[in-house]
Tab-separated table of C-alpha atoms in Angstrom:
chain	number	residue	atom	x	y	z
O	1	MET	CA	84.544	89.129	26.239
O	2	ASP	CA	86.827	90.651	28.840
O	3	SER	CA	89.802	92.843	28.015
O	4	ARG	CA	91.770	91.747	31.102
O	5	PRO	CA	94.534	89.209	30.469
O	6	LEU	CA	93.325	85.708	31.242
O	7	THR	CA	95.054	83.302	33.572
O	8	PRO	CA	95.202	79.634	32.513
O	9	VAL	CA	92.370	78.806	34.935
O	10	LEU	CA	90.078	81.531	33.583
O	11	ARG	CA	90.946	80.563	30.019
O	12	ALA	CA	89.963	76.968	30.776
O	13	LEU	CA	86.683	78.098	32.372
O	14	ARG	CA	85.887	80.187	29.307
O	15	TRP	CA	86.429	77.217	27.003
O	16	CYS	CA	84.216	75.154	29.274
O	17	LEU	CA	81.472	77.785	28.939
O	18	HIS	CA	81.808	77.700	25.157
O	19	ALA	CA	81.650	73.913	25.143
O	20	LEU	CA	78.663	73.887	27.506
O	21	LEU	CA	76.552	76.222	25.368
O	22	LEU	CA	77.431	74.569	22.084
O	23	GLY	CA	76.834	71.128	23.597
O	24	LEU	CA	73.405	72.152	24.889
O	25	LEU	CA	72.483	73.578	21.469
O	26	ALA	CA	73.565	70.356	19.812
O	27	LEU	CA	71.517	68.352	22.330
O	28	THR	CA	68.484	70.526	21.613
O	29	ALA	CA	68.854	69.949	17.866
O	30	VAL	CA	69.221	66.170	18.301
O	31	ARG	CA	66.244	65.815	20.665
O	32	SER	CA	64.107	67.901	18.323
O	33	ALA	CA	64.755	65.523	15.400
O	34	ALA	CA	61.559	63.537	16.110
O	35	THR	CA	59.337	66.606	16.370
O	36	PRO	CA	57.438	68.397	13.581
O	37	HIS	CA	59.762	71.395	14.004
O	38	ALA	CA	62.986	69.385	13.654
O	39	VAL	CA	64.440	71.322	10.704
O	40	THR	CA	63.430	74.712	12.085
O	41	ALA	CA	64.784	73.880	15.545
O	42	ALA	CA	68.111	72.671	14.124
O	43	ALA	CA	68.420	75.794	11.959
O	44	THR	CA	67.603	78.023	14.933
O	45	ALA	CA	70.166	76.213	17.113
O	46	ALA	CA	72.783	76.665	14.383
O	47	ALA	CA	71.861	80.355	14.117
O	48	MET	CA	72.239	80.790	17.864
O	49	ALA	CA	75.642	79.066	17.710
O	50	GLY	CA	76.637	81.433	14.906
O	51	VAL	CA	75.542	84.522	16.834
O	52	TYR	CA	77.406	83.271	19.869
O	53	GLY	CA	80.559	82.569	17.883
O	54	TYR	CA	80.449	86.023	16.279
O	55	GLY	CA	80.225	87.747	19.670
O	56	VAL	CA	83.019	85.640	21.152
O	57	ARG	CA	85.400	86.614	18.341
O	58	SER	CA	84.254	90.237	17.945
O	59	PRO	CA	86.639	92.853	19.429
O	60	ALA	CA	83.737	95.313	19.701
O	61	VAL	CA	82.055	93.168	22.358
O	62	ASP	CA	85.221	93.356	24.461
O	63	ARG	CA	85.625	97.118	24.148
O	64	SER	CA	82.063	98.441	24.216
O	65	ALA	CA	79.303	97.825	26.765
O	66	ARG	CA	76.781	98.927	24.162
O	67	ALA	CA	78.035	96.340	21.660
O	68	ALA	CA	77.978	93.675	24.379
O	69	GLY	CA	74.369	94.582	25.245
O	70	LEU	CA	73.269	94.405	21.605
O	71	TRP	CA	74.978	91.050	21.195
O	72	LEU	CA	73.271	89.646	24.288
O	73	ALA	CA	69.928	90.971	23.045
O	74	ALA	CA	70.388	89.224	19.676
O	75	LEU	CA	71.514	86.027	21.376
O	76	GLY	CA	68.534	86.129	23.748
O	77	THR	CA	66.095	86.720	20.890
O	78	VAL	CA	67.328	83.680	18.970
O	79	TRP	CA	67.215	81.642	22.183
O	80	LEU	CA	63.575	82.649	22.784
O	81	VAL	CA	62.686	81.431	19.288
O	82	LEU	CA	64.478	78.157	19.953
O	83	LEU	CA	62.773	77.935	23.326
O	84	ALA	CA	59.387	78.201	21.645
O	85	LEU	CA	60.305	75.364	19.272
O	86	SER	CA	61.859	72.955	21.786
O	87	PRO	CA	61.547	72.581	25.575
O	88	ASP	CA	65.145	71.276	25.720
O	89	ALA	CA	66.398	74.780	24.868
O	90	LEU	CA	65.672	75.916	28.422
O	91	TRP	CA	68.938	74.293	29.591
O	92	ALA	CA	70.838	76.863	27.546
O	93	ALA	CA	69.631	79.420	30.058
O	94	PHE	CA	72.407	78.384	32.462
O	95	PRO	CA	75.350	79.575	30.297
O	96	LEU	CA	73.286	82.631	29.353
O	97	TYR	CA	73.127	83.566	33.053
O	98	PHE	CA	76.929	83.728	33.203
O	99	LEU	CA	77.173	85.766	30.018
O	100	GLN	CA	74.642	88.315	31.230
O	101	LEU	CA	76.236	88.710	34.657
O	102	HIS	CA	79.708	88.869	33.171
O	103	LEU	CA	79.078	91.436	30.444
O	104	LEU	CA	76.390	93.636	31.966
O	105	PRO	CA	76.572	95.887	35.025
O	106	VAL	CA	74.948	94.422	38.124
O	107	ARG	CA	71.969	96.772	37.845
O	108	TRP	CA	71.229	95.334	34.382
O	109	GLY	CA	72.661	91.840	34.783
O	110	LEU	CA	70.354	90.769	37.625
O	111	PRO	CA	67.134	91.817	35.827
O	112	ALA	CA	68.361	90.070	32.666
O	113	VAL	CA	68.948	86.864	34.652
O	114	ALA	CA	65.478	87.167	36.186
O	115	VAL	CA	63.867	87.581	32.750
O	116	THR	CA	65.828	84.623	31.379
O	117	ALA	CA	64.784	82.423	34.317
O	118	ALA	CA	61.142	83.498	33.873
O	119	ALA	CA	61.304	82.636	30.162
O	120	ALA	CA	62.756	79.192	30.953
O	121	ILE	CA	60.014	78.511	33.519
O	122	GLY	CA	57.334	79.699	31.078
O	123	SER	CA	58.671	77.478	28.322
O	124	PHE	CA	58.674	74.449	30.603
O	125	VAL	CA	55.094	75.087	31.604
O	126	LEU	CA	54.076	75.787	27.994
O	127	HIS	CA	55.573	72.602	26.578
O	128	ALA	CA	54.788	70.278	29.508
O	129	GLN	CA	51.347	71.713	30.038
O	130	GLU	CA	51.607	71.007	33.748
O	131	VAL	CA	53.084	72.808	36.735
O	132	THR	CA	55.621	70.936	38.858
O	133	PRO	CA	58.052	72.118	41.556
O	134	GLY	CA	60.953	71.254	39.256
O	135	ALA	CA	59.649	73.636	36.619
O	136	PHE	CA	60.321	76.504	39.024
O	137	LEU	CA	63.214	75.226	41.114
O	138	GLY	CA	65.477	74.190	38.221
O	139	PRO	CA	65.831	77.581	36.465
O	140	LEU	CA	65.754	79.470	39.775
O	141	LEU	CA	68.489	77.344	41.340
O	142	GLY	CA	70.576	77.683	38.193
O	143	ALA	CA	70.145	81.456	38.296
O	144	ALA	CA	71.050	81.557	42.005
O	145	VAL	CA	74.200	79.499	41.423
O	146	ALA	CA	75.246	81.735	38.530
O	147	VAL	CA	74.638	84.926	40.504
O	148	ALA	CA	76.555	83.632	43.542
O	149	THR	CA	79.449	82.404	41.388
O	150	VAL	CA	79.870	85.547	39.314
O	151	LEU	CA	79.375	88.033	42.158
O	152	GLY	CA	81.690	85.998	44.385
O	153	TYR	CA	84.352	85.975	41.684
O	154	GLN	CA	84.022	89.720	41.178
O	155	ALA	CA	84.376	90.321	44.918
O	156	LEU	CA	87.500	88.136	45.019
O	157	TYR	CA	88.898	89.934	41.986
O	158	ARG	CA	88.375	93.343	43.589
O	159	GLU	CA	90.057	92.150	46.779
O	160	SER	CA	92.948	90.752	44.754
O	161	GLU	CA	93.324	94.027	42.851
O	162	HIS	CA	93.244	95.968	46.101
O	163	ARG	CA	95.989	93.807	47.569
O	164	ARG	CA	98.031	94.084	44.382
O	165	GLN	CA	97.813	97.873	44.537
O	166	LEU	CA	98.806	97.824	48.211
O	167	ILE	CA	101.814	95.650	47.390
O	168	GLU	CA	102.833	97.974	44.546
O	169	GLU	CA	102.504	100.994	46.838
O	170	LEU	CA	104.535	99.209	49.518
O	171	VAL	CA	107.284	98.332	47.044
O	172	SER	CA	107.287	101.895	45.699
O	173	THR	CA	107.390	103.343	49.221
O	174	ARG	CA	110.248	101.049	50.203
O	175	ALA	CA	112.165	102.102	47.099
O	176	GLU	CA	111.570	105.788	47.855
O	177	LEU	CA	112.613	105.260	51.475
O	178	ALA	CA	115.769	103.472	50.364
O	179	ASP	CA	116.580	106.320	47.957
O	180	ALA	CA	115.978	108.880	50.707
O	181	GLU	CA	118.179	106.983	53.159
O	182	ARG	CA	120.875	106.591	50.516
O	183	ALA	CA	120.741	110.315	49.715
O	184	ALA	CA	120.850	111.189	53.415
O	185	GLY	CA	123.811	108.880	53.945
O	186	THR	CA	125.607	110.372	50.947
O	187	LEU	CA	125.000	113.897	52.211
O	188	ALA	CA	126.195	112.999	55.701
O	189	GLU	CA	129.348	111.420	54.285
O	190	ARG	CA	129.990	114.472	52.117
O	191	GLU	CA	129.681	116.740	55.151
O	192	ARG	CA	131.954	114.473	57.192
O	193	LEU	CA	134.619	114.396	54.487
O	194	ALA	CA	134.447	118.170	54.050
O	195	ARG	CA	134.838	118.649	57.795
O	196	GLU	CA	137.756	116.202	57.985
O	197	ILE	CA	139.553	117.777	55.038
O	198	HIS	CA	139.086	121.231	56.458
O	199	ASP	CA	140.021	120.353	60.012
O	200	THR	CA	143.104	118.302	59.079
O	201	LEU	CA	144.647	118.933	55.668
O	202	ALA	CA	143.527	122.515	55.153
O	203	GLN	CA	144.424	123.594	58.675
O	204	GLY	CA	147.761	121.757	58.487
O	205	LEU	CA	148.698	123.305	55.142
O	206	SER	CA	147.723	126.727	56.444
O	207	SER	CA	149.992	126.230	59.466
O	208	ILE	CA	152.846	125.079	57.215
O	209	GLN	CA	152.413	128.178	55.083
O	210	LEU	CA	152.549	130.431	58.124
O	211	LEU	CA	155.684	128.687	59.428
O	212	LEU	CA	157.405	128.954	56.054
O	213	ARG	CA	156.597	132.653	55.862
O	214	ALA	CA	158.136	133.114	59.313
O	215	ALA	CA	161.192	131.085	58.296
O	216	GLU	CA	161.586	133.191	55.151
O	217	ARG	CA	161.672	136.348	57.227
O	218	ALA	CA	164.140	134.844	59.714
O	219	LEU	CA	166.652	133.598	57.127
O	220	PRO	CA	169.758	135.757	56.640
O	221	GLY	CA	169.987	137.770	53.491
O	222	ASP	CA	173.194	136.015	52.410
O	223	GLY	CA	171.476	132.652	51.932
O	224	PRO	CA	169.563	133.116	48.661
O	225	ALA	CA	169.373	129.381	47.959
O	226	ALA	CA	167.591	128.697	51.242
O	227	VAL	CA	165.238	131.611	50.623
O	228	VAL	CA	164.372	130.255	47.175
O	229	HIS	CA	163.620	126.812	48.572
O	230	VAL	CA	161.480	128.236	51.339
O	231	ARG	CA	159.548	130.307	48.839
O	232	GLN	CA	158.980	127.268	46.636
O	233	ALA	CA	157.773	125.257	49.632
O	234	ARG	CA	155.439	128.079	50.673
O	235	ARG	CA	153.980	128.283	47.167
O	236	ALA	CA	153.489	124.514	47.107
O	237	ALA	CA	151.729	124.660	50.474
O	238	GLN	CA	149.578	127.546	49.238
O	239	ASP	CA	148.621	125.653	46.062
O	240	ASN	CA	147.744	122.538	48.026
O	241	LEU	CA	145.719	124.617	50.489
O	242	ALA	CA	143.718	126.074	47.592
O	243	GLU	CA	143.162	122.556	46.241
O	244	ALA	CA	141.987	121.348	49.666
O	245	ARG	CA	139.540	124.231	49.827
O	246	ARG	CA	138.195	123.285	46.396
O	247	PHE	CA	137.589	119.773	47.710
O	248	VAL	CA	135.750	121.211	50.689
O	249	ARG	CA	133.560	123.379	48.463
O	250	ALA	CA	132.808	120.399	46.209
O	251	LEU	CA	131.666	118.414	49.231
O	252	THR	CA	129.605	121.248	50.679
O	253	PRO	CA	125.858	120.502	51.269
O	254	PRO	CA	123.691	121.436	48.241
O	255	ASP	CA	122.063	124.347	50.084
O	256	LEU	CA	125.489	125.934	50.518
O	257	ALA	CA	126.992	124.882	47.194
O	258	ASN	CA	125.882	127.989	45.270
O	259	GLY	CA	126.974	130.677	47.687
O	260	SER	CA	127.667	131.659	51.245
O	261	LEU	CA	125.755	130.869	54.400
O	262	THR	CA	124.190	134.312	54.251
O	263	GLY	CA	122.909	133.668	50.741
O	264	ALA	CA	121.545	130.254	51.748
O	265	LEU	CA	119.643	131.786	54.672
O	266	GLU	CA	118.258	134.529	52.425
O	267	ARG	CA	117.007	131.890	49.963
O	268	LEU	CA	115.508	129.930	52.843
O	269	CYS	CA	113.496	132.952	53.981
O	270	ALA	CA	112.466	133.823	50.430
O	271	LYS	CA	111.182	130.282	49.764
O	272	SER	CA	109.193	130.053	53.003
O	273	PRO	CA	105.537	129.425	52.031
O	274	GLY	CA	104.207	131.592	54.857
O	275	PRO	CA	102.636	132.435	57.104
O	276	PRO	CA	104.642	133.525	58.957
O	277	ALA	CA	106.255	136.346	57.005
O	278	VAL	CA	109.991	135.745	57.424
O	279	ARG	CA	112.664	138.447	57.592
O	280	PHE	CA	116.415	137.852	57.546
O	281	SER	CA	119.171	140.138	58.839
O	282	VAL	CA	122.922	139.976	59.458
O	283	SER	CA	124.720	141.568	62.393
O	284	GLY	CA	128.462	142.162	62.469
O	285	THR	CA	131.081	141.501	59.806
O	286	PRO	CA	130.626	138.134	58.085
O	287	VAL	CA	133.635	135.856	58.079
O	288	GLU	CA	134.241	132.578	56.292
O	289	LEU	CA	133.149	129.672	58.467
O	290	PRO	CA	134.068	126.002	58.353
O	291	THR	CA	131.670	123.820	56.392
O	292	ALA	CA	130.509	122.063	59.545
O	293	TYR	CA	129.594	125.413	61.125
O	294	GLU	CA	127.672	126.591	58.065
O	295	ALA	CA	125.808	123.279	57.785
O	296	ALA	CA	124.859	123.327	61.487
O	297	LEU	CA	123.641	126.939	61.346
O	298	LEU	CA	121.636	126.347	58.159
O	299	ARG	CA	120.050	123.104	59.414
O	300	THR	CA	119.098	124.762	62.696
O	301	ALA	CA	117.481	127.660	60.842
O	302	GLN	CA	115.570	125.229	58.616
O	303	SER	CA	114.332	123.197	61.570
O	304	ALA	CA	113.320	126.214	63.669
O	305	LEU	CA	111.544	127.858	60.728
O	306	ALA	CA	109.752	124.604	59.895
O	307	ASN	CA	108.473	124.464	63.478
O	308	ALA	CA	107.236	128.060	63.206
O	309	VAL	CA	105.393	127.246	59.967
O	310	ARG	CA	103.889	123.924	61.037
O	311	HIS	CA	103.245	124.266	64.746
O	312	ALA	CA	103.512	127.822	66.022
O	313	GLN	CA	100.764	129.446	63.898
O	314	ALA	CA	102.970	132.516	63.839
O	315	GLY	CA	102.318	135.665	61.846
O	316	ARG	CA	105.934	136.880	61.778
O	317	ALA	CA	109.349	135.289	62.150
O	318	GLU	CA	112.833	136.751	62.064
O	319	ILE	CA	116.170	135.040	61.474
O	320	THR	CA	119.289	136.894	62.585
O	321	LEU	CA	122.860	135.787	61.916
O	322	SER	CA	125.329	137.549	64.213
O	323	PHE	CA	129.120	137.549	63.809
O	324	MET	CA	131.005	138.470	66.972
O	325	ASP	CA	134.692	138.503	67.914
O	326	ALA	CA	134.796	134.977	69.311
O	327	SER	CA	131.524	133.398	68.264
O	328	VAL	CA	128.758	133.273	65.697
O	329	SER	CA	125.115	132.974	66.644
O	330	LEU	CA	121.829	132.320	64.928
O	331	ASP	CA	118.550	133.575	66.386
O	332	VAL	CA	115.122	132.464	65.114
O	333	VAL	CA	112.250	134.339	66.754
O	334	ASP	CA	108.528	134.014	65.994
O	335	ASP	CA	105.347	135.487	67.503
O	336	GLY	CA	103.448	132.177	67.494
O	337	ARG	CA	101.535	130.412	70.183
O	338	GLY	CA	104.689	129.169	71.919
O	339	PHE	CA	105.048	126.105	74.128
O	340	ASP	CA	106.446	124.923	77.422
O	341	PRO	CA	110.073	123.792	76.771
O	342	PRO	CA	110.342	121.554	79.880
O	343	ALA	CA	107.200	119.724	78.786
O	344	VAL	CA	108.797	118.653	75.512
O	345	ALA	CA	112.314	118.100	76.829
O	346	GLY	CA	113.687	114.904	75.354
O	347	GLY	CA	110.872	114.712	72.809
O	348	GLU	CA	111.068	115.138	69.069
O	349	GLY	CA	107.970	117.196	68.355
O	350	PHE	CA	109.881	120.450	67.818
O	351	GLY	CA	113.183	119.035	66.610
O	352	LEU	CA	115.031	120.291	69.649
O	353	PRO	CA	117.134	117.164	70.215
O	354	GLY	CA	118.585	117.448	66.706
O	355	MET	CA	119.438	121.118	67.198
O	356	ARG	CA	121.107	120.451	70.559
O	357	SER	CA	123.079	117.563	69.064
O	358	ARG	CA	124.512	119.829	66.358
O	359	ALA	CA	125.405	122.434	68.942
O	360	ARG	CA	127.168	119.917	71.208
O	361	THR	CA	129.111	118.440	68.283
O	362	LEU	CA	130.710	121.830	67.551
O	363	GLY	CA	131.148	122.873	71.175
O	364	GLY	CA	128.314	125.381	71.072
O	365	THR	CA	125.099	125.935	72.957
O	366	LEU	CA	121.444	126.008	72.053
O	367	SER	CA	118.932	127.954	74.087
O	368	VAL	CA	115.161	127.943	73.685
O	369	GLU	CA	112.936	130.572	75.253
O	370	SER	CA	109.201	130.149	74.941
O	371	ALA	CA	105.952	130.163	76.859
O	372	PRO	CA	102.367	129.430	75.828
O	373	GLY	CA	101.029	132.424	73.932
O	374	GLU	CA	104.346	134.322	73.980
O	375	GLY	CA	106.139	133.071	70.889
O	376	THR	CA	109.443	131.215	70.654
O	377	ALA	CA	113.087	132.240	70.427
O	378	VAL	CA	115.756	129.716	69.410
O	379	ALA	CA	119.404	130.761	69.669
O	380	LEU	CA	122.402	128.721	68.507
O	381	THR	CA	125.842	130.025	69.502
O	382	LEU	CA	129.048	128.468	68.179
O	383	PRO	CA	132.591	129.484	69.203
O	384	LEU	CA	134.661	130.641	66.261
O	385	PRO	CA	137.746	128.557	65.504
O	386	ALA	CA	141.160	130.122	65.932
O	387	ARG	CA	141.156	131.305	62.309
O	388	ALA	CA	137.585	131.317	61.017
O	389	ALA	CA	138.682	132.652	57.649
O	390	VAL	CA	140.792	129.625	56.831
């Protein structure tokens, strides 16, 4: 009579309820054997047992509240007939209380229990022809116990379901957090490997290539064998340099994997939900930058733009990437409400510590100019390496 999977305890309680009702019906039939209505009472008790058995085994009662209500109505009607034939039938009211509270909503279950208790009290008075305190207290106490038991169980079940959902959400959140941390660690390791390959192998191979080119020019013309070997070594260094660069590109952060830093910044501005309306511009002649430089510039732009969107309440923002002779700089300016930089120094509300950490790692500087009501300007300047195009 409940579609939820049953635990062994609940299954045992259900069998006890079945046994209780059938036992009470059998007791009613036996005690009615000496009365003039013995045959009718026994037949009515058997009919009630049949109706009960049909509802217990019927899938419709489990799935439909309407079917459950009709079954309870039929069961109650047969019980009222039996109650009119034998006063012992009033004890069957106790299992009926549980059925009504279990299958019906509370707004219908409580009135049904009250009607059943009233019928039991009326039958006792009708058959005994005298009014005693027990005639009222017995059915009422049984109804009170049934109501307290069923409502208490339902409250415990709801609390258990709530805790189960919280545990599932906690497990899911922990799994998502672990995935995020794993992805962040993987990305950080990719960036570190790209930086190491670029700063060591790629730079070393480039230097070897330059030295071999100089040696080729310095060799005398009458030493063709040496020239051939130098040329072969230079080509090998050039091939290995190209392979190292392919490794660096493969390990580049996803935002930079499909193009240059300029393209990544343009996509960042285009995807900004707004407000503010974001405009991107480039100053100077773009040069190829090391992966670490591109990642730091892109992450700084993302962080500064996120602050403008979330906190600054800005209407416009502009990102400018400037290439100069000895440095590259990124400026993010918005016309938002601004803030007092000394007041948030050392805090994390605007992501400034992360930006400064990236700048320090690459030997650059980060400056923040802002005041309440005057917007914000964030500028990251990084010194270009000796050969930024390598």
